[in-house]
Tab-separated table of C-alpha atoms in Angstrom:
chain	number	residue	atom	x	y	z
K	24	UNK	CA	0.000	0.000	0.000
K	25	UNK	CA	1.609	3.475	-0.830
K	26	UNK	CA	3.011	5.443	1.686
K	27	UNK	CA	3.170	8.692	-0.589
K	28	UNK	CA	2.565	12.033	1.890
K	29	UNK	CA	0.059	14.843	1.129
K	30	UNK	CA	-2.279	12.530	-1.333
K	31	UNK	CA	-5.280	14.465	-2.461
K	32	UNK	CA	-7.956	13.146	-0.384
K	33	UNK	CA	-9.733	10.649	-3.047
K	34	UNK	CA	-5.730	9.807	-4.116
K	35	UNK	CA	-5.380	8.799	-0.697
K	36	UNK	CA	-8.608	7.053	0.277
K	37	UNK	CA	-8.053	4.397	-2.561
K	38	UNK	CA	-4.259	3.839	-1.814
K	39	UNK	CA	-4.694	3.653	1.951
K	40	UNK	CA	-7.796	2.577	2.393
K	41	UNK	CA	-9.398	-0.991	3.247
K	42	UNK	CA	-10.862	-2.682	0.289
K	43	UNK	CA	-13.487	-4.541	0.449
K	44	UNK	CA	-15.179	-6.558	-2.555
K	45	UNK	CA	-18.656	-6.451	-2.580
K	46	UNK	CA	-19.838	-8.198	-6.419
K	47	UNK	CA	-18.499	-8.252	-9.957
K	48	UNK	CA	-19.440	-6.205	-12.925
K	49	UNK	CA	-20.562	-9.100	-14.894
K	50	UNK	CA	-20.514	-7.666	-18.433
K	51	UNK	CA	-16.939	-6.921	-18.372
K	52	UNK	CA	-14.105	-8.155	-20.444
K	53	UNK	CA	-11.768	-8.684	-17.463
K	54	UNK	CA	-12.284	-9.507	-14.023
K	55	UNK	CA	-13.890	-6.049	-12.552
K	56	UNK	CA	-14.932	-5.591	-8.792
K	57	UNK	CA	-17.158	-3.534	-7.026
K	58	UNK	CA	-15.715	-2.516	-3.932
K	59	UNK	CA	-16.144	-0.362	-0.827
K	60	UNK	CA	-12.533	1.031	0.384
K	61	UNK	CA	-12.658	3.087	3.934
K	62	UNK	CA	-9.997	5.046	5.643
K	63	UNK	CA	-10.160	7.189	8.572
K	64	UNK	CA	-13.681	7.766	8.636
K	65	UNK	CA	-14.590	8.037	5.165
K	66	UNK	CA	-16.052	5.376	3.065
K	67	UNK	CA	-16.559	5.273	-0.920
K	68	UNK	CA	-17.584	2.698	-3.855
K	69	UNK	CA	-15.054	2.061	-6.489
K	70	UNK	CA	-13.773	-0.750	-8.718
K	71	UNK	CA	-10.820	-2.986	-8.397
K	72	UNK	CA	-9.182	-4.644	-11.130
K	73	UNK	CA	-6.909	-7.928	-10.631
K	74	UNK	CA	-4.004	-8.032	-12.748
K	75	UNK	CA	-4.544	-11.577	-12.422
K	76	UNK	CA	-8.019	-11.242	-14.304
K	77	UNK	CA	-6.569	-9.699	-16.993
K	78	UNK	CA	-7.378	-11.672	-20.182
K	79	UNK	CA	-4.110	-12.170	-22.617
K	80	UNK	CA	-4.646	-9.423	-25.612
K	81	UNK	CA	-2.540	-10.547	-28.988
K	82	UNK	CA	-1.290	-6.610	-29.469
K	83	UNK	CA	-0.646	-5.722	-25.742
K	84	UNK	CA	1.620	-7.206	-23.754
K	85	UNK	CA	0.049	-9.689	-20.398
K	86	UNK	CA	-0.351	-7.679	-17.003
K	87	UNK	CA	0.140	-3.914	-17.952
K	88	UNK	CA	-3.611	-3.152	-18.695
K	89	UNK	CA	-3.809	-1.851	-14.672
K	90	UNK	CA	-0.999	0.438	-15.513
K	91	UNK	CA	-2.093	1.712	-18.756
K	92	UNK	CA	-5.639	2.827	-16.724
K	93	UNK	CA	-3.316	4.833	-14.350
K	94	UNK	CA	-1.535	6.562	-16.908
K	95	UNK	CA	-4.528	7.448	-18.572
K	96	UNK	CA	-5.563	9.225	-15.313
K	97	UNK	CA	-1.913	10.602	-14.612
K	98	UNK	CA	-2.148	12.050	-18.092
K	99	UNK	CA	-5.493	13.506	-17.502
K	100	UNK	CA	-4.623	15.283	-14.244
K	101	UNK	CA	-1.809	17.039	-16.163
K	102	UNK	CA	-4.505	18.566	-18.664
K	103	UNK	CA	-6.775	19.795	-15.708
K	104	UNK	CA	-9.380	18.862	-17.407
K	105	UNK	CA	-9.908	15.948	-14.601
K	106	UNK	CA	-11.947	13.666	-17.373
K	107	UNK	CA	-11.047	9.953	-15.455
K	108	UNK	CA	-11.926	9.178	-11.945
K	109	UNK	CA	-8.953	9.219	-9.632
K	110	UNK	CA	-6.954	5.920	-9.767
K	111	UNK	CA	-4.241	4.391	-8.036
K	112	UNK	CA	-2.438	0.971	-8.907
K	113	UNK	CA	-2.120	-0.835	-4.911
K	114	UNK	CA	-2.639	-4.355	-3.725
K	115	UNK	CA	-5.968	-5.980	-3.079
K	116	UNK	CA	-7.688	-9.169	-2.001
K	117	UNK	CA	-6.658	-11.271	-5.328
K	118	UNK	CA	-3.248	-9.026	-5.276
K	119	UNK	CA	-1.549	-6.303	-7.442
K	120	UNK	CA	-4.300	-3.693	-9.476
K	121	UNK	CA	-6.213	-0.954	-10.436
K	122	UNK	CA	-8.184	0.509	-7.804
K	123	UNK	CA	-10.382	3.424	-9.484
K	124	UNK	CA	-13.342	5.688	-7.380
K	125	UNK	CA	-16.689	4.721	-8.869
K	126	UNK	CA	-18.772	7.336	-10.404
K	127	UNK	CA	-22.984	6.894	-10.188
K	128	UNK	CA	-23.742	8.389	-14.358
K	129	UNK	CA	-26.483	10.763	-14.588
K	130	UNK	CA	-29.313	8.341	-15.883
K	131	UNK	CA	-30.973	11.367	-17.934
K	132	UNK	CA	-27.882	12.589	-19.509
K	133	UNK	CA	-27.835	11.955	-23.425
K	134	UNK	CA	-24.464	12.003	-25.102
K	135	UNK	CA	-25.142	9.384	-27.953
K	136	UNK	CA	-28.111	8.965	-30.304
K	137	UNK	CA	-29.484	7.710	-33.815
K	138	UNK	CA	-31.255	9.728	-35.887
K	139	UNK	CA	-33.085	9.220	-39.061
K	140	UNK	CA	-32.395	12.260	-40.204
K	141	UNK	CA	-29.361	12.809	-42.571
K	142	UNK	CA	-27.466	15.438	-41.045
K	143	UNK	CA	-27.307	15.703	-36.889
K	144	UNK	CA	-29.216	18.143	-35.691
K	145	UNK	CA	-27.729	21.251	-33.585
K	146	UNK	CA	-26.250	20.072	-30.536
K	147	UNK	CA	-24.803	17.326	-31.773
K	148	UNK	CA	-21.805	16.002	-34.077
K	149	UNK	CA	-22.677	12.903	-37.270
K	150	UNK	CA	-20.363	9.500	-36.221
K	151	UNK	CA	-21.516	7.612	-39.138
K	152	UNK	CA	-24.616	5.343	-40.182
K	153	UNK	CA	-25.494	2.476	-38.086
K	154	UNK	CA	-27.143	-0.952	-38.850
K	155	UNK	CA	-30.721	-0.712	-36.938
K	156	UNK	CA	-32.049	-3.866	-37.845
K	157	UNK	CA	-34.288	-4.977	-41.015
K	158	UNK	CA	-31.936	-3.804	-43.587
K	159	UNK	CA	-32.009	-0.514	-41.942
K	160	UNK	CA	-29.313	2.471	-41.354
K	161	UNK	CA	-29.490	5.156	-39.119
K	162	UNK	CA	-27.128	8.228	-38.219
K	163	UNK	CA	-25.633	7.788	-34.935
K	164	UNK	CA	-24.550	11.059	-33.609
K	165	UNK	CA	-23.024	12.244	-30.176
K	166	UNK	CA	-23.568	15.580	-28.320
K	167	UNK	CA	-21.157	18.460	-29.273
K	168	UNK	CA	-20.304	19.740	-25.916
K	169	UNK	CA	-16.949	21.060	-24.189
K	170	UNK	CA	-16.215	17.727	-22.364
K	171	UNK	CA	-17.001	15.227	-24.648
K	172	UNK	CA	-14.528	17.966	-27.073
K	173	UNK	CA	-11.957	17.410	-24.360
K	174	UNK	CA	-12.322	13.551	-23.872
K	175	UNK	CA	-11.479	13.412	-27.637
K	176	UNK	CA	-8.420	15.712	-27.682
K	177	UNK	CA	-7.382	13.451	-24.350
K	178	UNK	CA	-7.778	10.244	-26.194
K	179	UNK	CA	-5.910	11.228	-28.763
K	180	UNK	CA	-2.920	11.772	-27.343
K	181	UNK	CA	-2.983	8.655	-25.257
K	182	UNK	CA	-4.225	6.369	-28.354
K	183	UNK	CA	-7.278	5.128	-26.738
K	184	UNK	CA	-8.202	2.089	-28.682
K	185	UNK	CA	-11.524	1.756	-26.775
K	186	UNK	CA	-13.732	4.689	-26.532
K	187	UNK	CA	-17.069	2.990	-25.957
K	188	UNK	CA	-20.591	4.494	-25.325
K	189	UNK	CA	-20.402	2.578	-21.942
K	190	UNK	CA	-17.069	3.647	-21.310
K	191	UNK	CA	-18.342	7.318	-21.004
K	192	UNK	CA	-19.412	8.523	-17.640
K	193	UNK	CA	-22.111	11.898	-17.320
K	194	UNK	CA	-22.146	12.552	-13.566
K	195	UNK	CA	-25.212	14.933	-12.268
K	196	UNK	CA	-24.076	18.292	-12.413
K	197	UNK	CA	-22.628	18.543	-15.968
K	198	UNK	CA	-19.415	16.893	-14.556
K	199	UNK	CA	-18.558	14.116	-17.326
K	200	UNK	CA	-15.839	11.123	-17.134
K	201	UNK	CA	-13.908	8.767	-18.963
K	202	UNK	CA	-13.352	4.811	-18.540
K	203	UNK	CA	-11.846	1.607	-19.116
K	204	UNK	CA	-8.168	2.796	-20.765
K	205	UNK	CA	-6.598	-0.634	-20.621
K	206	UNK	CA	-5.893	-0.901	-24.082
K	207	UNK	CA	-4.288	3.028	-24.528
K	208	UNK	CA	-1.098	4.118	-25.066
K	209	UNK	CA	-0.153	1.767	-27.867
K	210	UNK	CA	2.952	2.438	-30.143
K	211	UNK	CA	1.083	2.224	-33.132
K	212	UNK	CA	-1.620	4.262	-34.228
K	213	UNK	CA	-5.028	2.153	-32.437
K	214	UNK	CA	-7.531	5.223	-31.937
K	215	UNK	CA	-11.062	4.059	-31.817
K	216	UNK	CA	-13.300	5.923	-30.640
K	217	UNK	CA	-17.013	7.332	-31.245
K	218	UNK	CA	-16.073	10.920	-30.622
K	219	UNK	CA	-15.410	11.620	-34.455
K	220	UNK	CA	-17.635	14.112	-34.574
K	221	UNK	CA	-14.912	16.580	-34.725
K	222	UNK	CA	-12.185	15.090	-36.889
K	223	UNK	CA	-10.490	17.359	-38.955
K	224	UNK	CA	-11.820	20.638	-37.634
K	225	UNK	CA	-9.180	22.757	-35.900
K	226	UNK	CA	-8.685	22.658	-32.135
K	227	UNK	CA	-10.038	24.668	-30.422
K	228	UNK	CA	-7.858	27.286	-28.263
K	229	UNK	CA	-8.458	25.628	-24.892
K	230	UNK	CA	-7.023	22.477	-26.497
K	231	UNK	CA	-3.830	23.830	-27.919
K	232	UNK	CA	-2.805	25.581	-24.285
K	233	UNK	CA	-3.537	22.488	-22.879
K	234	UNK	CA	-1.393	20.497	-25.504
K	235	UNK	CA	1.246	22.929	-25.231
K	236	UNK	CA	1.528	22.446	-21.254
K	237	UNK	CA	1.756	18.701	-21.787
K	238	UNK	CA	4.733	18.708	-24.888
K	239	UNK	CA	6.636	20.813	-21.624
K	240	UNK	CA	5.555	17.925	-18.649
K	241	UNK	CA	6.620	15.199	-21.153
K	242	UNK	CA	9.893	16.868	-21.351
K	243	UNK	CA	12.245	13.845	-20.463
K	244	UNK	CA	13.075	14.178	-16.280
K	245	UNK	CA	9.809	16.704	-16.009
K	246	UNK	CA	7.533	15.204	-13.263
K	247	UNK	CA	4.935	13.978	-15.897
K	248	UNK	CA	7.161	12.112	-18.082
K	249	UNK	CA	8.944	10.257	-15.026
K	250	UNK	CA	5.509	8.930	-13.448
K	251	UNK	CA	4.858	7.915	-16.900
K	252	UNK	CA	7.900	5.854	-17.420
K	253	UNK	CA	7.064	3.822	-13.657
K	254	UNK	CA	3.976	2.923	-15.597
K	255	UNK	CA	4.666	2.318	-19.449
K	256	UNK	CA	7.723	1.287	-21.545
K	257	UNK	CA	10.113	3.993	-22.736
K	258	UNK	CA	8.859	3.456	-26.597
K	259	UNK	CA	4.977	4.472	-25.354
K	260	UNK	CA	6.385	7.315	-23.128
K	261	UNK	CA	7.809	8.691	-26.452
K	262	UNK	CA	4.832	8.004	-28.427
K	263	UNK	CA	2.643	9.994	-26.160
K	264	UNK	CA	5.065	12.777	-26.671
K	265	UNK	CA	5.088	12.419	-30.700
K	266	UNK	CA	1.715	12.055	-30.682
K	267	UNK	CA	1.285	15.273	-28.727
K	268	UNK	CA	3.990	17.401	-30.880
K	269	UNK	CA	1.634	16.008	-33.722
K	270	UNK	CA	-1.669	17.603	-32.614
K	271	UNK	CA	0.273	21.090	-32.302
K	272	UNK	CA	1.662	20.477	-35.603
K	273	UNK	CA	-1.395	19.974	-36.987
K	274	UNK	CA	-3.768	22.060	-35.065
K	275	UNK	CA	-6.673	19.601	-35.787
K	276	UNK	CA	-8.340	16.885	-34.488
K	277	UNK	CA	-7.635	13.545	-35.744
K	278	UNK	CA	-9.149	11.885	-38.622
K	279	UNK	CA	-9.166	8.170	-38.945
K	280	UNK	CA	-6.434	6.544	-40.561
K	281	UNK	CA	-7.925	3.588	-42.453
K	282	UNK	CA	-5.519	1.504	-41.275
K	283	UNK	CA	-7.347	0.445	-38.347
K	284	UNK	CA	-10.747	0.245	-37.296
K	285	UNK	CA	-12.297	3.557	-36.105
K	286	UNK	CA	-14.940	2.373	-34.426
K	287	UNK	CA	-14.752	-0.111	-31.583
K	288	UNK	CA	-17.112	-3.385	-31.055
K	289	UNK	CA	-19.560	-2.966	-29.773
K	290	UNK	CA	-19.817	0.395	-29.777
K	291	UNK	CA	-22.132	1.135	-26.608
């Protein structure tokens, strides 16, 4: 269990705390626990996940999924942006894992939808047609709003190669988060996503100060780029920083390289 001083509270509460399993999140890919974790007084739900239940993926090497979901939060506390629950890699009843602070969605917040219409409407960015059923295609579309804007800039720079429907938290309040990064920070060029709405439009100002402050924290020996390297190999540490110095380069979002799948399966 860490003994790191002056934690930020949630930081703290999952790497000190005691964690208790309480069921598994059936639907999942790999072994995923919901937990209770207390310390000193305060008590909170989150989810554990096992090294050990890790299944073996043919493009990323065995055991470093639990790592590759702490990056993707160290990463996103260096934007400020805050878009992935806080996360901590500590040992648990079935040993070494990810230990991540559960977040309760927003049941009546709508950030995908298909529409029969051909172009999305306002409020909202085209994805692509989707099989409905019956021989029948529909436009599947995704709200145009500031996070989801952010979640896409964030995912491109750690190569998210899983960006699911389901793997997109809206928490009351607005406040919106991103899941499940086990299969980020790749070498080669994996983004899949359904936050295309805004590929190949320029980034937006907000974005390219943010980039900016991350090509300086990825600097080698800056504090970014050495938690990084305790977490991934040297070659993805570099890629992150490539793949940052491309965005500026470019000053757009992504587009898909048709090399790859964009979309992942199943997509919600």
């Amino acid at each position: 269990m860490s003994s790191t001083p002056d934690l930020p509270p949630d930081t703290e509460l999952l790497a000190r705390g005691e964690l208790t399993v309480r069921g598994q999140v059936r639907e999942a890919s790999n072994a995923v626990l919901y937990c209770t974790i207390a310390h000193e007084g305060r008590e909170a739900a989150c989810v554990y996940k096992p090294v050990a239940g890790e299944r073996p993926l043919w493009d990323f090497p065995d055991g470093t999924l639990a790592e590759r979901e702490v990056a993707a939060y160290e990463l996103s506390e260096a934007t400020g942006w805050g878009l992935v629950p806080p996360t901590v890699l500590r040992d648990g009843p079935y040993g070494e894992g990810m230990v991540q602070l559960w977040v309760e969605a927003d049941p009546e917040a709508r950030l995908l939808a298909l529409t029969e219409d051909e172009e999305a409407g306002e409020g909202w960015k085209a994805v692509g047609p989707a099989e409905v059923g019956e021989g029948r295609t529909a436009l599947l579309v995704h709200a145009d709003t500031p996070g989801l804007r952010r979640l896409a800039v964030l995912d491109a720079v750690m190569n998210n190669g899983d960006r699911k429907g389901g793997h997109l938290l809206p928490a009351p309040g607005g406040r919106l988060y991103g899941i499940d990064h086990g299969v980020s920070f790749h070498v080669e060029d994996k983004l899949r996503t359904l936050l295309w709405g805004w590929a190949g439009q320029e980034l937006p100002p907000e974005a390219t100060e943010v980039l900016t402050g991350l090509a300086a924290a990825l600097a080698p020996g800056a504090p970014l780029a050495t938690r990084l390297a305790e977490l991934l190999t040297d070659a993805e540490v570099s890629a992150v920083r490539e793949r940052v110095a491309a965005l500026l380069a470019s000053g757009r979002h992504p587009e898909p390289s048709g090399q790859w799948p964009a979309i992942p399966w199943p997509p919600v």
